mmCIF file of C-alpha atoms in Angstrom:
data_model
loop_
_atom_site.group_PDB
_atom_site.id
_atom_site.type_symbol
_atom_site.label_atom_id
_atom_site.label_comp_id
_atom_site.label_asym_id
_atom_site.label_seq_id
_atom_site.Cartn_x
_atom_site.Cartn_y
_atom_site.Cartn_z
ATOM 1 C CA MET A 28 72.169 29.074 129.903
ATOM 2 C CA SER A 29 71.551 31.541 127.074
ATOM 3 C CA VAL A 30 72.942 34.982 127.907
ATOM 4 C CA PRO A 31 74.004 37.990 125.810
ATOM 5 C CA PHE A 32 77.454 38.249 127.357
ATOM 6 C CA GLN A 33 80.687 37.647 125.459
ATOM 7 C CA GLN A 34 84.068 36.238 126.425
ATOM 8 C CA ASN A 35 85.794 38.282 129.150
ATOM 9 C CA ASP A 36 82.979 40.847 129.404
ATOM 10 C CA LEU A 37 83.138 43.225 132.362
ATOM 11 C CA ILE A 38 79.709 43.625 133.957
ATOM 12 C CA LEU A 39 79.454 46.639 136.251
ATOM 13 C CA PHE A 40 76.730 46.979 138.876
ATOM 14 C CA THR A 41 76.177 50.373 140.467
ATOM 15 C CA GLY A 42 73.580 52.159 142.536
ATOM 16 C CA ASP A 43 72.708 52.609 146.205
ATOM 17 C CA SER A 44 72.810 50.461 149.359
ATOM 18 C CA ILE A 45 70.779 47.662 147.781
ATOM 19 C CA THR A 46 73.583 47.148 145.263
ATOM 20 C CA ASP A 47 76.383 48.013 147.709
ATOM 21 C CA CYS A 48 75.163 45.463 150.287
ATOM 22 C CA ASP A 49 78.215 45.584 152.568
ATOM 23 C CA ARG A 50 80.851 45.269 149.874
ATOM 24 C CA ASP A 51 84.436 46.001 150.902
ATOM 25 C CA ARG A 52 85.110 49.335 149.216
ATOM 26 C CA ASN A 53 88.863 48.785 149.569
ATOM 27 C CA ASP A 54 88.678 45.601 147.496
ATOM 28 C CA PRO A 55 87.703 46.038 143.821
ATOM 29 C CA ALA A 56 86.816 42.336 143.662
ATOM 30 C CA SER A 57 84.245 42.592 146.458
ATOM 31 C CA LEU A 58 80.689 42.204 145.176
ATOM 32 C CA GLY A 59 78.884 42.560 148.503
ATOM 33 C CA MET A 60 76.461 40.072 150.009
ATOM 34 C CA GLY A 61 73.345 40.650 147.930
ATOM 35 C CA TYR A 62 71.852 40.214 144.477
ATOM 36 C CA VAL A 63 75.056 41.259 142.704
ATOM 37 C CA ALA A 64 77.086 38.442 144.263
ATOM 38 C CA MET A 65 74.228 35.991 143.752
ATOM 39 C CA ALA A 66 73.814 36.812 140.059
ATOM 40 C CA ALA A 67 77.572 36.780 139.464
ATOM 41 C CA SER A 68 77.955 33.430 141.230
ATOM 42 C CA ARG A 69 75.241 31.901 139.084
ATOM 43 C CA LEU A 70 76.854 33.149 135.883
ATOM 44 C CA TRP A 71 80.305 31.994 136.977
ATOM 45 C CA THR A 72 78.849 28.563 137.705
ATOM 46 C CA GLU A 73 76.733 28.223 134.570
ATOM 47 C CA CYS A 74 79.042 29.957 132.077
ATOM 48 C CA PRO A 75 82.633 29.330 133.220
ATOM 49 C CA GLU A 76 83.866 29.342 129.638
ATOM 50 C CA LEU A 77 82.994 33.044 129.290
ATOM 51 C CA ASN A 78 85.413 34.145 132.033
ATOM 52 C CA LEU A 79 83.037 36.961 132.964
ATOM 53 C CA ARG A 80 84.321 39.772 135.156
ATOM 54 C CA PHE A 81 82.206 41.722 137.652
ATOM 55 C CA ARG A 82 82.538 45.004 139.567
ATOM 56 C CA ASN A 83 80.277 46.610 142.133
ATOM 57 C CA THR A 84 80.506 50.365 142.714
ATOM 58 C CA GLY A 85 77.204 50.805 144.556
ATOM 59 C CA ILE A 86 77.298 53.093 147.598
ATOM 60 C CA GLY A 87 74.695 53.211 150.339
ATOM 61 C CA GLY A 88 72.565 56.349 150.459
ATOM 62 C CA ASP A 89 73.241 57.393 146.891
ATOM 63 C CA SER A 90 70.747 59.195 144.701
ATOM 64 C CA ALA A 91 71.150 59.901 140.994
ATOM 65 C CA CYS A 92 73.148 63.084 141.678
ATOM 66 C CA HIS A 93 75.711 61.132 143.706
ATOM 67 C CA LEU A 94 76.220 58.671 140.865
ATOM 68 C CA LEU A 95 76.793 61.612 138.529
ATOM 69 C CA ALA A 96 79.402 63.115 140.844
ATOM 70 C CA ARG A 97 81.513 59.939 140.706
ATOM 71 C CA TRP A 98 80.604 58.749 137.206
ATOM 72 C CA ASN A 99 84.155 58.956 135.873
ATOM 73 C CA GLU A 100 85.676 56.881 138.670
ATOM 74 C CA ASP A 101 82.777 54.491 139.197
ATOM 75 C CA CYS A 102 81.833 53.843 135.575
ATOM 76 C CA ILE A 103 83.511 55.605 132.659
ATOM 77 C CA ASP A 104 87.116 54.944 133.691
ATOM 78 C CA LEU A 105 86.363 51.226 134.092
ATOM 79 C CA GLN A 106 85.193 50.940 130.453
ATOM 80 C CA PRO A 107 82.734 48.131 131.212
ATOM 81 C CA ASP A 108 80.939 46.090 128.583
ATOM 82 C CA TRP A 109 77.681 46.210 130.547
ATOM 83 C CA VAL A 110 76.423 48.696 133.150
ATOM 84 C CA SER A 111 73.566 47.634 135.438
ATOM 85 C CA ILE A 112 72.067 50.598 137.307
ATOM 86 C CA LEU A 113 69.644 50.572 140.227
ATOM 87 C CA VAL A 114 68.856 54.078 141.474
ATOM 88 C CA GLY A 115 65.848 56.110 142.500
ATOM 89 C CA VAL A 116 64.570 54.941 145.864
ATOM 90 C CA ASN A 117 66.763 57.416 147.771
ATOM 91 C CA ASN A 118 65.508 60.223 145.549
ATOM 92 C CA THR A 119 62.070 59.293 146.877
ATOM 93 C CA TRP A 120 63.097 58.463 150.459
ATOM 94 C CA ARG A 121 64.789 61.839 151.060
ATOM 95 C CA ARG A 122 61.529 63.635 150.312
ATOM 96 C CA TYR A 123 59.977 61.987 153.345
ATOM 97 C CA ASP A 124 62.814 61.640 155.853
ATOM 98 C CA CYS A 125 64.720 64.871 155.111
ATOM 99 C CA ASN A 126 62.191 67.069 153.304
ATOM 100 C CA ASP A 127 64.585 66.987 150.334
ATOM 101 C CA PRO A 128 62.480 66.072 147.300
ATOM 102 C CA THR A 129 63.806 65.414 143.803
ATOM 103 C CA SER A 130 61.439 66.618 141.111
ATOM 104 C CA ASP A 131 60.636 64.214 138.320
ATOM 105 C CA ALA A 132 62.185 66.653 135.839
ATOM 106 C CA LEU A 133 65.472 66.783 137.752
ATOM 107 C CA PHE A 134 65.527 63.018 138.201
ATOM 108 C CA GLU A 135 65.041 62.507 134.470
ATOM 109 C CA ALA A 136 67.746 65.050 133.619
ATOM 110 C CA GLU A 137 70.267 63.435 135.965
ATOM 111 C CA CYS A 138 69.530 59.926 134.722
ATOM 112 C CA ARG A 139 69.654 61.055 131.113
ATOM 113 C CA GLU A 140 73.110 62.537 131.709
ATOM 114 C CA LEU A 141 74.291 59.267 133.261
ATOM 115 C CA PHE A 142 73.075 57.259 130.286
ATOM 116 C CA ASP A 143 74.284 59.784 127.690
ATOM 117 C CA ARG A 144 77.772 59.540 129.110
ATOM 118 C CA ILE A 145 77.711 55.753 128.927
ATOM 119 C CA LYS A 146 76.673 55.907 125.278
ATOM 120 C CA ASN A 147 79.125 58.669 124.343
ATOM 121 C CA GLU A 148 82.172 57.647 126.381
ATOM 122 C CA THR A 149 82.027 53.843 126.466
ATOM 123 C CA THR A 150 80.844 50.963 124.296
ATOM 124 C CA ALA A 151 78.807 49.493 127.153
ATOM 125 C CA ASN A 152 75.310 48.101 126.982
ATOM 126 C CA ILE A 153 72.948 49.569 129.583
ATOM 127 C CA ILE A 154 70.801 47.545 131.984
ATOM 128 C CA LEU A 155 68.239 49.627 133.880
ATOM 129 C CA CYS A 156 66.644 48.223 137.018
ATOM 130 C CA SER A 157 63.436 49.546 138.525
ATOM 131 C CA PRO A 158 63.566 50.760 142.122
ATOM 132 C CA PHE A 159 60.882 49.387 144.392
ATOM 133 C CA LEU A 160 59.013 49.749 147.682
ATOM 134 C CA LEU A 161 57.129 47.031 149.520
ATOM 135 C CA HIS A 162 53.860 47.766 151.296
ATOM 136 C CA ILE A 163 54.892 47.017 154.887
ATOM 137 C CA ASP A 164 52.828 49.893 156.315
ATOM 138 C CA GLU A 165 51.061 53.050 155.217
ATOM 139 C CA SER A 166 54.086 55.294 155.823
ATOM 140 C CA VAL A 167 56.046 53.386 153.200
ATOM 141 C CA ALA A 168 53.071 52.792 150.931
ATOM 142 C CA ARG A 169 52.410 56.521 150.575
ATOM 143 C CA MET A 170 55.879 56.965 149.081
ATOM 144 C CA ARG A 171 54.597 55.244 145.941
ATOM 145 C CA GLU A 172 53.157 58.585 144.854
ATOM 146 C CA ASP A 173 56.731 59.819 144.450
ATOM 147 C CA LEU A 174 58.403 56.597 143.317
ATOM 148 C CA ASP A 175 55.945 55.450 140.658
ATOM 149 C CA PRO A 176 56.578 58.415 138.309
ATOM 150 C CA LYS A 177 60.319 57.850 138.662
ATOM 151 C CA ILE A 178 59.905 54.196 137.703
ATOM 152 C CA GLY A 179 57.966 55.406 134.668
ATOM 153 C CA ILE A 180 60.790 57.776 133.752
ATOM 154 C CA LEU A 181 63.374 54.998 133.966
ATOM 155 C CA LYS A 182 61.247 52.674 131.858
ATOM 156 C CA LYS A 183 60.840 55.396 129.242
ATOM 157 C CA LEU A 184 64.595 56.027 129.200
ATOM 158 C CA ALA A 185 65.249 52.303 128.872
ATOM 159 C CA GLY A 186 63.349 52.433 125.594
ATOM 160 C CA GLU A 187 65.152 55.557 124.406
ATOM 161 C CA PHE A 188 68.593 54.148 125.174
ATOM 162 C CA ASN A 189 67.834 50.610 123.983
ATOM 163 C CA ALA A 190 68.581 49.351 127.480
ATOM 164 C CA ALA A 191 67.564 46.064 129.023
ATOM 165 C CA TRP A 192 64.798 46.544 131.607
ATOM 166 C CA VAL A 193 64.854 44.610 134.883
ATOM 167 C CA ASP A 194 61.509 45.080 136.618
ATOM 168 C CA PHE A 195 62.337 44.495 140.269
ATOM 169 C CA ASP A 196 59.209 46.384 141.292
ATOM 170 C CA ALA A 197 56.906 44.013 139.417
ATOM 171 C CA ALA A 198 58.782 41.035 140.857
ATOM 172 C CA PHE A 199 58.231 42.249 144.407
ATOM 173 C CA VAL A 200 54.575 43.102 143.750
ATOM 174 C CA ALA A 201 54.076 39.492 142.652
ATOM 175 C CA ALA A 202 56.150 38.155 145.548
ATOM 176 C CA GLN A 203 53.903 39.908 148.064
ATOM 177 C CA GLN A 204 51.086 37.669 146.888
ATOM 178 C CA ARG A 205 53.154 34.672 147.975
ATOM 179 C CA HIS A 206 54.276 35.904 151.396
ATOM 180 C CA ILE A 207 54.068 38.996 153.586
ATOM 181 C CA PRO A 208 56.025 42.074 152.424
ATOM 182 C CA SER A 209 58.385 42.089 155.422
ATOM 183 C CA TYR A 210 59.607 38.615 154.451
ATOM 184 C CA TRP A 211 61.123 40.148 151.322
ATOM 185 C CA ALA A 212 62.251 43.468 152.858
ATOM 186 C CA GLU A 213 61.747 44.162 156.544
ATOM 187 C CA ASP A 214 61.676 47.946 156.159
ATOM 188 C CA GLY A 215 60.088 47.890 152.716
ATOM 189 C CA VAL A 216 63.304 49.040 151.040
ATOM 190 C CA HIS A 217 66.305 46.887 151.947
ATOM 191 C CA PRO A 218 65.808 43.274 150.833
ATOM 192 C CA SER A 219 66.248 40.250 153.048
ATOM 193 C CA ILE A 220 68.336 37.330 151.808
ATOM 194 C CA ALA A 221 65.174 36.014 150.165
ATOM 195 C CA GLY A 222 64.577 39.417 148.603
ATOM 196 C CA HIS A 223 68.092 39.555 147.194
ATOM 197 C CA ALA A 224 67.685 36.031 145.826
ATOM 198 C CA LEU A 225 64.486 37.148 144.095
ATOM 199 C CA MET A 226 66.335 40.127 142.633
ATOM 200 C CA ALA A 227 69.156 37.938 141.316
ATOM 201 C CA GLU A 228 66.626 35.587 139.741
ATOM 202 C CA THR A 229 64.750 38.518 138.173
ATOM 203 C CA TRP A 230 67.955 40.083 136.853
ATOM 204 C CA LEU A 231 69.147 36.819 135.312
ATOM 205 C CA HIS A 232 65.743 36.193 133.742
ATOM 206 C CA ALA A 233 65.830 39.647 132.147
ATOM 207 C CA MET A 234 69.252 38.806 130.743
ATOM 208 C CA GLY A 235 67.822 35.750 129.016
ATOM 209 C CA GLU A 236 68.680 33.040 131.539
#
């Protein structure tokens, strides 16, 4: 396996419930039950000589502003070598379930502050992951009008910050040609086991595996 990681690197995953995935928040070693644990397990198996370390600080329900509020504790203080960030779908979701929209300008400003702090206060490499929605019904599909610009913002920032780009959205678009959307994520947002496995595979591929 060819990966960019070095001996003893600390790889931090953070974001919302998709990253959190039932991790034990009282146990720093807990990686949850989703793509984070799957990707870490693969790397531990394939690259044992690297002695890679992993942390998961994802919290269900979080939007970009919530990450900012805890950025010292959940990222900067840990001084990781790599930071993998998946955020954005709750910024979209809250527009529709709580009438609490996040403008594209505010979303970009909050994400830019997150990434600026990584660059200025750590030596970490940034890995940006695209949020996604699966077309299970029209109520979810119409949220694309809000999410798609935010994906574009993240992709633009990935270029600006020389970050790796993990295109989960494209992976799920392709996967829906293989099987029905609800197979991958029953509610269109939270992945099934198969969906998490697809995410882990996509993340590892983006890292050069």
